[in-house]
Amino acid sequence: MLTQRLSNRRLLVDFLALMFGLGAWIGVNGVYVQLPLIVHTAPEGWTLPAHMVMLVQIANLGPILYTLYIKYSAWVCDRYIIYALLAAASCSTVILSFLHGKTSVIFGNEHSTALLSLMFVTALVGCTSSVLFMPYMRNYREIYLVSYLVGEGLSGFVPSAVALIQGVGQHNPQCVNVTEPGSDHLKFVATSSDPRFSSLIFFVFIGTLLCLSFLSFLGLNVLPVAIGERVKLPCSMEALPTDTTAPPSYKTNSGWKMPRNVYYYLLVMMAVVCFLGNGTLPSIQSYSCLPYGSVAYHLTVTLAAIAGPLAMSLGFFINTPAVKLLNVLMAIVLVLSGIICYLAAKSPHPPLQNTWQGELLVVVLWIVVCGLIGFVKMGITTLYRPDPGRGLYYTGVATQIGSLIGAITTFVLVNHAKVFKSYSPCDYLTAD
């Protein structure tokens, strides 16, 4: 079965599509996996993840401008827009490697302006990729869409794997007495062990991968082997290459249909899963994990990012999942996400704190949730792939709408309603 699925495809085109997808979110994810190293020194402290998520959603300006552009412009060339976006992401990430620690005072408060502003550029690329990169893959045979999705998932896995090697947060912080001489007020601060290499080297590596993503997209458009895998798009109807040796599962029925209620229902499901996976859960990750220790937080950030692309890669081996299966998985996602939100709301003293069971629970919860979210997103996307209309575009729109609503909601809860409280490992030393 696997041999049949790997036949009649060009592995080089798979690799180019994978690397193209890798460039979608790797800049933003690269910053996220450095959070265990940055969050203790950034002026925003524990609220930095919420600021970052909100900034990513402001970057939805990109999809809005693109939508207006294709609606009112007589000349549309997606290829050149993608070139510009990938080039901007590459440059901003390399610059970020040297300036990520720079801060400035805005309205009387100190902020990580360099980190957040340069991250905004990479977020602009990620948000626009939902309505531009993924729909662009309709120009190629449908078997390469999973390669793109795996690459997009790897944009979280690769930074996490490098962070594991880097050793960020592998040891719980030590409390150091910094009480001033002659003072009766004890003061302790948490100090973490140094990583194997700095954030500068890490961000240079991420910038290099973005450059390779740019070159891979260039290869998709100029290499003869990639051009030969393109499909013809007369008007809005897709016609796959007439290859009589292709297995039937690789052919798209030109009479593709989906019931209207299912069509809109899946778009709503995509919005909900992105509400959780892109907006809500990343904003409260530190609140749900850090009370169980930096090791648990580090493992959660890295292993959960690995779970997504691994789940998406199942698309290489299984047929398009049924809507009933997606319903069941979505129900599990909602339940587990509710438990994670409960743990975050109980910070700084959640259940099973200071026990190995608690650490295991939070890590497993995040791995399972992120894996299921990745699989559901892959399943919905592949269901829309044969749509001769704009199904993939609308899934991208649903992705960004759900992410935006989730980010705004959580930002208000974190920064204004103060529903979530931060945890310091040294508080017990100064408690009355």
mmCIF file with all atom_site columns, C-alpha atoms in Angstrom, residues 138-139 231-239 387-390:
data_model
loop_
_atom_site.group_PDB
_atom_site.id
_atom_site.type_symbol
_atom_site.label_atom_id
_atom_site.label_alt_id
_atom_site.label_comp_id
_atom_site.label_asym_id
_atom_site.label_entity_id
_atom_site.label_seq_id
_atom_site.pdbx_PDB_ins_code
_atom_site.Cartn_x
_atom_site.Cartn_y
_atom_site.Cartn_z
_atom_site.occupancy
_atom_site.B_iso_or_equiv
_atom_site.pdbx_formal_charge
_atom_site.auth_seq_id
_atom_site.auth_comp_id
_atom_site.auth_asym_id
_atom_site.auth_atom_id
_atom_site.pdbx_PDB_model_num
ATOM 1  C CA . ARG A 1 138 ? -3.820  23.759 -6.001  1.00 0.00 ? 138 ARG A CA 1
ATOM 2  C CA . ASN A 1 139 ? -1.547  24.436 -8.962  1.00 0.00 ? 139 ASN A CA 1
ATOM 3  C CA . VAL A 1 231 ? -2.224  20.838 -13.093 1.00 0.00 ? 231 VAL A CA 1
ATOM 4  C CA . LYS A 1 232 ? -4.097  22.825 -15.699 1.00 0.00 ? 232 LYS A CA 1
ATOM 5  C CA . LEU A 1 233 ? -6.567  25.346 -14.407 1.00 0.00 ? 233 LEU A CA 1
ATOM 6  C CA . PRO A 1 234 ? -8.907  26.382 -17.230 1.00 0.00 ? 234 PRO A CA 1
ATOM 7  C CA . CYS A 1 235 ? -10.991 29.133 -15.674 1.00 0.00 ? 235 CYS A CA 1
ATOM 8  C CA . SER A 1 236 ? -11.935 27.811 -12.214 1.00 0.00 ? 236 SER A CA 1
ATOM 9  C CA . MET A 1 237 ? -12.085 24.130 -13.083 1.00 0.00 ? 237 MET A CA 1
ATOM 10 C CA . GLU A 1 238 ? -9.161  21.878 -12.271 1.00 0.00 ? 238 GLU A CA 1
ATOM 11 C CA . ALA A 1 239 ? -8.022  19.132 -14.630 1.00 0.00 ? 239 ALA A CA 1
ATOM 12 C CA . ASP A 1 387 ? -12.964 21.592 -4.603  1.00 0.00 ? 387 ASP A CA 1
ATOM 13 C CA . PRO A 1 388 ? -12.701 23.184 -8.063  1.00 0.00 ? 388 PRO A CA 1
ATOM 14 C CA . GLY A 1 389 ? -13.788 26.457 -6.486  1.00 0.00 ? 389 GLY A CA 1
ATOM 15 C CA . ARG A 1 390 ? -12.134 28.289 -3.596  1.00 0.00 ? 390 ARG A CA 1
#
